[in-house]
Coordinates of C-alpha atoms and ligand atoms in Angstrom, one line a residue:
M1 CA 104.4 104.7 53.2
P2 CA 107.8 105.9 54.2
F3 CA 109.2 104.3 57.3
E4 CA 109.2 107.4 59.5
S5 CA 105.6 108.3 58.5
D6 CA 104.4 104.8 59.2
I7 CA 106.1 104.9 62.6
E8 CA 104.4 108.2 63.3
R9 CA 101.0 106.8 62.3
E10 CA 101.5 103.9 64.7
L11 CA 102.6 106.2 67.5
L12 CA 99.5 108.5 67.1
A13 CA 97.3 105.4 67.2
L14 CA 99.0 104.2 70.4
R15 CA 98.6 107.6 72.0
S16 CA 95.0 107.9 71.1
S17 CA 94.3 104.5 72.5
G18 CA 95.7 105.8 75.8
L19 CA 98.1 102.9 76.1
D20 CA 101.4 104.7 75.4
R21 CA 103.8 104.7 78.3
R22 CA 106.1 107.3 79.7
P23 CA 107.7 106.5 83.0
R24 CA 107.8 109.0 85.8
V25 CA 111.4 110.1 86.4
L26 CA 112.9 109.6 89.8
G27 CA 115.4 112.1 91.1
S28 CA 116.6 109.9 94.0
S29 CA 117.6 106.4 94.8
Q30 CA 114.9 103.8 95.7
L31 CA 114.3 105.1 99.2
P32 CA 111.0 104.7 101.2
E33 CA 110.3 108.3 99.9
V34 CA 111.4 109.1 96.4
L35 CA 111.7 112.3 94.5
V36 CA 109.2 112.3 91.6
E37 CA 109.2 115.3 89.4
G38 CA 110.9 117.3 92.2
R39 CA 108.5 116.3 95.0
K40 CA 109.2 113.9 97.8
V41 CA 106.6 111.2 97.7
I42 CA 106.1 107.8 99.3
G43 CA 107.2 105.1 96.9
L44 CA 104.8 102.2 96.7
C45 CA 105.7 100.7 93.4
S46 CA 109.2 99.2 93.4
N47 CA 110.1 95.5 93.8
N48 CA 112.8 96.5 96.3
Y49 CA 110.9 94.4 98.9
L50 CA 113.7 94.3 101.5
G51 CA 114.9 97.8 101.0
L52 CA 118.3 96.6 99.8
A53 CA 118.6 98.7 96.6
D54 CA 120.6 101.4 98.4
H55 CA 122.0 99.2 101.3
P56 CA 125.5 100.4 102.4
D57 CA 126.8 96.8 102.5
L58 CA 125.9 96.4 98.8
V59 CA 127.3 99.8 97.9
T60 CA 130.6 98.7 99.6
A61 CA 130.7 95.3 97.9
A62 CA 130.1 97.0 94.5
S63 CA 132.9 99.5 95.0
H64 CA 135.4 96.8 96.1
A65 CA 134.5 94.8 93.0
L66 CA 134.9 97.9 90.8
R67 CA 138.4 98.3 92.1
G68 CA 139.3 94.6 92.0
F69 CA 137.7 93.6 88.6
G70 CA 137.0 96.8 86.7
V71 CA 133.7 97.6 85.1
G72 CA 133.3 95.1 82.3
A73 CA 133.5 91.3 81.7
A74 CA 134.5 92.1 78.1
A75 CA 133.2 88.9 76.5
S76 CA 130.5 86.3 76.7
R77 CA 131.0 83.7 79.4
Q78 CA 132.2 81.0 77.0
V79 CA 134.7 83.2 75.3
S80 CA 136.7 85.0 78.0
G81 CA 134.0 86.6 80.2
T82 CA 134.0 84.1 83.1
M83 CA 135.8 85.5 86.1
D84 CA 136.3 83.6 89.3
I85 CA 133.8 86.0 90.9
H86 CA 131.1 84.8 88.5
L87 CA 131.7 81.3 89.6
Q88 CA 131.7 82.2 93.3
A89 CA 128.3 84.0 92.8
E90 CA 126.9 80.9 91.1
Q91 CA 128.1 78.7 94.0
R92 CA 126.6 81.1 96.5
L93 CA 123.2 81.2 94.8
T94 CA 123.2 77.5 94.4
R95 CA 123.6 77.2 98.2
F96 CA 121.0 79.8 98.7
V97 CA 118.3 77.9 96.8
G98 CA 119.5 74.5 97.8
L99 CA 119.8 72.9 94.4
E100 CA 122.9 71.3 92.6
A101 CA 124.0 74.1 90.3
C102 CA 123.2 77.5 89.0
V103 CA 124.0 79.8 86.1
L104 CA 123.9 83.6 86.1
F105 CA 122.3 85.7 83.4
S106 CA 122.2 89.5 82.8
S107 CA 118.6 89.6 83.9
G108 CA 115.7 87.5 84.9
Y109 CA 114.2 88.2 81.5
A110 CA 117.3 86.7 79.8
A111 CA 117.2 83.8 82.3
N112 CA 113.7 82.7 81.3
T113 CA 114.1 83.2 77.6
G114 CA 117.4 81.4 77.6
A115 CA 116.5 78.5 79.9
L116 CA 113.2 77.7 78.2
Q117 CA 114.8 78.0 74.7
A118 CA 117.6 75.7 75.9
L119 CA 115.5 73.1 77.7
A120 CA 112.7 72.5 75.2
G121 CA 112.4 72.1 71.4
R122 CA 110.0 71.1 68.7
S123 CA 109.4 67.7 70.0
D124 CA 108.5 68.9 73.5
V125 CA 105.4 70.3 75.2
L126 CA 105.2 73.2 77.7
F127 CA 102.3 73.7 80.1
S128 CA 102.2 77.3 81.2
D129 CA 100.0 79.2 83.7
S130 CA 97.8 81.8 81.9
L131 CA 99.2 84.7 84.0
N132 CA 102.9 83.8 83.6
H133 CA 105.3 86.7 83.0
A134 CA 106.1 87.9 79.6
S135 CA 109.7 86.5 79.8
I136 CA 108.2 83.0 80.2
I137 CA 105.8 83.5 77.3
D138 CA 108.7 84.7 75.1
G139 CA 110.9 81.8 76.3
C140 CA 108.1 79.4 75.3
R141 CA 107.9 80.9 71.9
L142 CA 111.7 80.8 71.4
S143 CA 111.8 77.1 72.3
R144 CA 109.4 76.3 69.4
A145 CA 107.8 73.6 71.6
R146 CA 104.1 73.2 71.7
V147 CA 102.5 75.3 74.4
Q148 CA 99.4 74.5 76.4
V149 CA 98.1 77.3 78.6
Y150 CA 96.3 76.2 81.7
R151 CA 93.9 78.4 83.7
H152 CA 95.5 80.5 86.4
R153 CA 96.4 78.4 89.4
D154 CA 94.1 75.6 88.2
P155 CA 95.6 72.1 88.8
E156 CA 92.4 70.5 87.5
H157 CA 92.7 72.2 84.2
L158 CA 96.4 71.4 84.1
Q159 CA 95.6 67.8 84.7
A160 CA 93.1 67.7 81.9
L161 CA 95.7 69.2 79.5
L162 CA 98.4 66.8 80.7
S163 CA 96.1 63.8 80.1
Q164 CA 95.4 65.1 76.6
H165 CA 98.7 66.4 75.4
R166 CA 101.6 64.8 77.5
S167 CA 102.0 61.7 75.4
G168 CA 103.5 62.1 72.0
S169 CA 106.1 64.6 73.2
S170 CA 109.6 63.8 74.5
R171 CA 109.9 66.3 77.3
A172 CA 107.2 68.1 79.2
L173 CA 107.6 71.1 81.5
V174 CA 105.1 72.7 83.8
I175 CA 105.9 76.4 84.2
S176 CA 104.6 78.7 86.9
E177 CA 105.6 81.7 88.8
S178 CA 105.5 81.0 92.6
V179 CA 104.3 84.5 93.5
F180 CA 102.5 86.1 90.5
S181 CA 103.9 89.4 89.7
M182 CA 100.8 91.4 89.1
D183 CA 98.3 89.7 91.4
G184 CA 100.6 88.7 94.3
D185 CA 98.8 85.4 94.7
T186 CA 100.7 82.1 95.0
A187 CA 100.9 79.0 92.8
P188 CA 99.6 75.6 94.2
L189 CA 103.1 74.2 94.0
S190 CA 102.4 70.9 95.8
E191 CA 99.6 70.1 93.4
L192 CA 101.8 71.0 90.4
R193 CA 104.6 68.8 91.8
D194 CA 102.2 65.8 92.1
L195 CA 100.9 66.3 88.6
C196 CA 104.5 66.5 87.3
D197 CA 105.4 63.2 89.0
R198 CA 102.3 61.5 87.7
F199 CA 102.8 62.7 84.1
D200 CA 106.5 62.6 83.9
A201 CA 107.0 66.3 83.6
A202 CA 109.6 68.7 85.0
L203 CA 108.5 71.5 87.3
Y204 CA 109.9 74.9 86.3
V205 CA 109.3 77.6 88.9
D206 CA 110.0 81.3 88.6
E207 CA 110.6 82.7 92.1
A208 CA 111.2 86.3 91.0
H209 CA 108.8 87.7 93.6
A210 CA 109.3 85.1 96.3
L211 CA 113.1 84.9 96.8
G212 CA 114.1 87.0 99.7
V213 CA 110.5 87.5 100.8
L214 CA 109.0 84.1 101.6
G215 CA 110.3 80.9 103.1
P216 CA 113.0 80.1 105.7
R217 CA 115.9 82.6 105.2
G218 CA 114.0 84.0 102.2
Q219 CA 114.6 80.9 100.2
G220 CA 111.3 81.3 98.4
L221 CA 107.9 79.5 98.1
C222 CA 109.3 76.1 97.0
A223 CA 111.4 76.0 100.2
L224 CA 108.4 77.2 102.3
L225 CA 106.1 74.5 100.9
Q226 CA 109.0 71.9 100.7
V227 CA 108.4 71.4 97.1
R228 CA 111.3 70.4 94.9
P229 CA 111.4 72.2 91.6
D230 CA 113.4 70.7 88.7
V231 CA 114.3 74.2 87.5
L232 CA 114.2 77.4 89.7
V233 CA 114.5 80.9 88.2
G234 CA 115.4 83.9 90.3
T235 CA 116.2 87.6 89.7
L236 CA 118.6 89.8 91.5
G237 CA 116.6 92.8 90.6
K238 CA 113.9 92.6 93.2
A239 CA 114.5 91.6 96.8
F240 CA 118.2 91.2 96.1
G241 CA 118.3 94.9 95.3
S242 CA 120.5 95.1 92.2
A243 CA 120.1 93.5 88.8
G244 CA 120.7 90.1 87.1
G245 CA 119.0 86.7 87.0
F246 CA 119.9 83.1 87.5
V247 CA 118.6 79.6 86.8
A248 CA 119.2 76.8 89.3
A249 CA 118.7 73.1 88.6
S250 CA 120.6 69.8 88.6
A251 CA 124.2 70.0 87.5
N252 CA 123.3 68.3 84.1
T253 CA 120.4 70.6 83.4
V254 CA 122.6 73.7 84.1
E255 CA 125.3 72.3 81.8
I256 CA 122.8 72.0 79.0
I257 CA 121.6 75.6 79.7
R258 CA 125.2 76.8 79.6
N259 CA 125.7 75.1 76.2
K260 CA 122.5 76.1 74.6
A261 CA 120.9 79.2 76.0
R262 CA 121.4 81.9 73.4
S263 CA 120.9 84.8 75.9
Y264 CA 123.8 83.4 77.8
F265 CA 126.0 82.2 75.0
F266 CA 125.7 85.2 72.7
S267 CA 125.7 88.0 75.3
T268 CA 128.5 89.7 77.2
A269 CA 128.8 88.3 80.7
P270 CA 127.2 90.4 83.6
P271 CA 129.8 92.9 84.9
P272 CA 131.8 91.5 87.7
L273 CA 130.3 93.9 90.2
Q274 CA 126.9 92.3 89.5
A275 CA 128.4 89.0 90.7
A276 CA 129.9 90.7 93.7
L277 CA 126.4 92.2 94.5
A278 CA 124.9 88.7 94.2
L279 CA 127.4 87.4 96.7
A280 CA 126.8 90.2 99.2
A281 CA 123.1 90.3 98.8
A282 CA 122.7 86.5 99.4
D283 CA 124.3 87.0 102.9
L284 CA 122.1 90.0 103.6
V285 CA 118.9 88.4 102.4
E286 CA 119.5 85.2 104.4
S287 CA 119.9 87.2 107.6
S288 CA 116.9 89.5 107.0
D289 CA 114.1 87.9 108.9
D290 CA 113.4 91.3 110.5
R291 CA 113.0 92.9 107.1
R292 CA 110.8 90.1 105.9
A293 CA 108.6 90.5 108.9
R294 CA 108.4 94.3 108.3
V295 CA 107.5 94.2 104.6
L296 CA 104.9 91.4 105.2
G297 CA 103.5 93.4 108.2
H298 CA 103.2 96.6 106.2
A299 CA 101.4 94.7 103.4
A300 CA 99.0 93.0 105.7
R301 CA 98.1 96.4 107.3
M302 CA 97.6 98.1 103.9
R303 CA 95.6 95.2 102.5
S304 CA 93.1 95.1 105.3
A305 CA 92.8 98.9 105.6
L306 CA 92.1 99.3 101.9
G307 CA 89.7 96.4 101.9
E308 CA 87.8 97.8 104.9
M309 CA 87.4 101.1 103.2
G310 CA 85.9 99.5 100.1
Y311 CA 88.8 99.1 97.7
E312 CA 88.7 95.8 95.8
T313 CA 91.9 94.1 97.0
P314 CA 92.0 90.4 96.6
A315 CA 93.2 88.4 99.6
G316 CA 96.8 87.5 99.7
S317 CA 99.9 86.9 101.8
T318 CA 102.7 88.6 99.8
P319 CA 103.8 92.2 99.6
I320 CA 102.1 92.7 96.2
I321 CA 98.7 94.3 96.7
P322 CA 96.5 94.8 93.6
V323 CA 93.7 97.4 93.8
L324 CA 91.4 96.6 91.0
V325 CA 90.1 99.5 89.1
R326 CA 89.3 97.6 85.8
E327 CA 89.3 100.6 83.4
R328 CA 92.6 101.6 82.1
D329 CA 91.9 105.4 81.9
A330 CA 90.4 105.4 85.4
V331 CA 93.5 103.6 86.8
M332 CA 95.8 106.3 85.4
R333 CA 93.6 109.0 86.8
L334 CA 93.6 107.4 90.3
S335 CA 97.4 107.0 90.1
S336 CA 97.8 110.7 89.3
S337 CA 95.4 111.8 92.0
L338 CA 97.4 109.7 94.6
L339 CA 100.6 111.3 93.3
E340 CA 99.1 114.7 94.1
K341 CA 98.6 113.4 97.6
R342 CA 102.3 112.4 97.7
V343 CA 101.9 108.7 97.2
F344 CA 103.5 107.1 94.1
V345 CA 101.6 104.0 93.0
Q346 CA 101.7 102.9 89.4
G347 CA 98.7 102.0 87.3
I348 CA 99.1 98.6 85.5
R349 CA 97.2 98.2 82.2
P350 CA 97.1 95.8 79.3
P351 CA 99.3 94.1 78.0
S352 CA 100.8 93.7 81.5
V353 CA 97.5 92.4 82.7
P354 CA 94.4 91.1 80.9
I355 CA 91.9 93.6 79.4
G356 CA 89.4 94.7 82.0
T357 CA 91.6 94.1 85.0
S358 CA 93.6 97.3 85.1
R359 CA 94.8 97.9 88.6
L360 CA 97.0 99.8 90.9
R361 CA 99.8 97.6 92.2
L362 CA 101.0 98.5 95.6
T363 CA 104.2 97.2 97.1
P364 CA 105.4 98.4 100.5
I365 CA 109.1 97.8 101.3
A366 CA 110.9 96.8 104.5
S367 CA 112.4 100.3 105.0
H368 CA 109.1 102.1 105.1
E369 CA 108.3 103.3 108.6
D370 CA 104.9 102.8 110.0
I371 CA 104.2 106.5 109.5
H372 CA 104.7 106.1 105.7
I373 CA 102.1 103.4 105.6
T374 CA 99.7 105.5 107.7
R375 CA 100.1 108.4 105.3
A376 CA 99.6 106.2 102.3
I377 CA 96.4 104.8 103.8
D378 CA 95.2 108.3 104.5
A379 CA 95.9 109.3 100.9
F380 CA 93.8 106.3 99.7
R381 CA 91.0 107.4 102.1
S382 CA 90.9 110.8 100.5
A383 CA 90.8 109.3 97.0
L384 CA 88.0 106.9 98.0
P385 CA 85.0 109.0 96.9
D386 CA 86.3 109.0 93.3
Y387 CA 87.0 105.3 93.4
L388 CA 83.5 104.4 94.8
S389 CA 81.7 106.5 92.3
L390 CA 83.6 104.9 89.5
R391 CA 82.7 101.4 90.8
K392 CA 79.1 102.5 91.0
R393 CA 79.1 103.6 87.4
Q394 CA 80.7 100.2 86.5
R395 CA 78.0 98.3 88.3
N396 CA 75.2 100.3 86.7
R397 CA 76.6 99.5 83.3
L398 CA 76.3 95.7 84.0
Ligands
LIG1 C1 110.6 90.8 86.9 C2 110.3 89.4 86.5 C3 111.2 88.7 85.6 C4 112.4 89.4 85.0 O1 113.4 89.7 85.9 P1 114.4 90.9 85.5 O2 115.6 90.6 86.4 O3 113.7 92.1 86.0 O4 114.7 90.9 84.1 C5 111.0 87.4 85.4 N1 110.0 86.7 85.9 C6 109.1 87.3 86.7 C7 107.9 86.6 87.2 C8 109.2 88.7 87.0 O5 108.3 89.3 87.7

């Protein structure tokens, strides 16, 4: 079949399965209320947890950097793309997370794929939580190491797999998100650390959704639980408000990553303004206890209000609130009906989450006012009859 016809056949199949994706287009910056298709609606689906994505300090830092350094780094870091501001940003982020060294990437996705590919190879074994992010899964694949997937947040299963598969490999890494991106639950990091110590494995923690939000000065879940990770991955695209990723670890580990990670080595360095934004955001994030209290307060209020109404919202202590709908078409219908009521929440379907667990994923941000949360809760109240009748149909089918 000719290429274009074959592509068309695939696209039609995708559309008829109801899993094709077309994003809603925003006509505004990531404010508490965003313009969606020309209407002002409450935005409840960004990862802009602290509300920094349009913060004036960051806008100023970026415009200074533009004037001082231009728009492009013009080469990969190893060739001629390393500017002093990249190094300053790395030192600042190192201090932020409290480890020995750190290396910037263009994104958190590039950080995970690069670091895992650099740190593990054919003779190594990786133990990965079953709900880890796609960038971790892809990094595991790129490494060509053996991969053992343990049940979500299950140290006993991890222990069984370590007993069975640790020996016979040179390196072992246990890989987990600290706050899981689609469920908002947290990893049992102390138990993972103990198992790593017992089985001579390194602990690799992706703090994408915890940095800035949890822990003293927003240092993340490792800092909150006082667990030392061997490798810590962060993104600058969520609470930090802009874009970019980084990996922090010992100085030696970071040097290996700089020498081997292909997404670092063979890719143009992040633009200097990205480094300037990392520097400025680190200061803002550290001094944002008030913002952390606000976003966590909003989340607690929404979670309990929705739970009391009858929505299935698993317990949690992070700003990520899943509302389980289970069926992928129903979740998109609920999302559209909430948008009609001026609340923008995205439906999350496979392959982002396992089949049968489609959900709305709500994330308030620190810059929401209490009235925004009240209006969002009201919208959910008026969407409740549809949700409850759907759940009844689901129960009757069982
Ligand atoms: C978002 C995310 C990433 C990717 O970070 P980007 O900077 O958006 O590329 C990595 N890991 C987890 C757990 C994430 O949620």
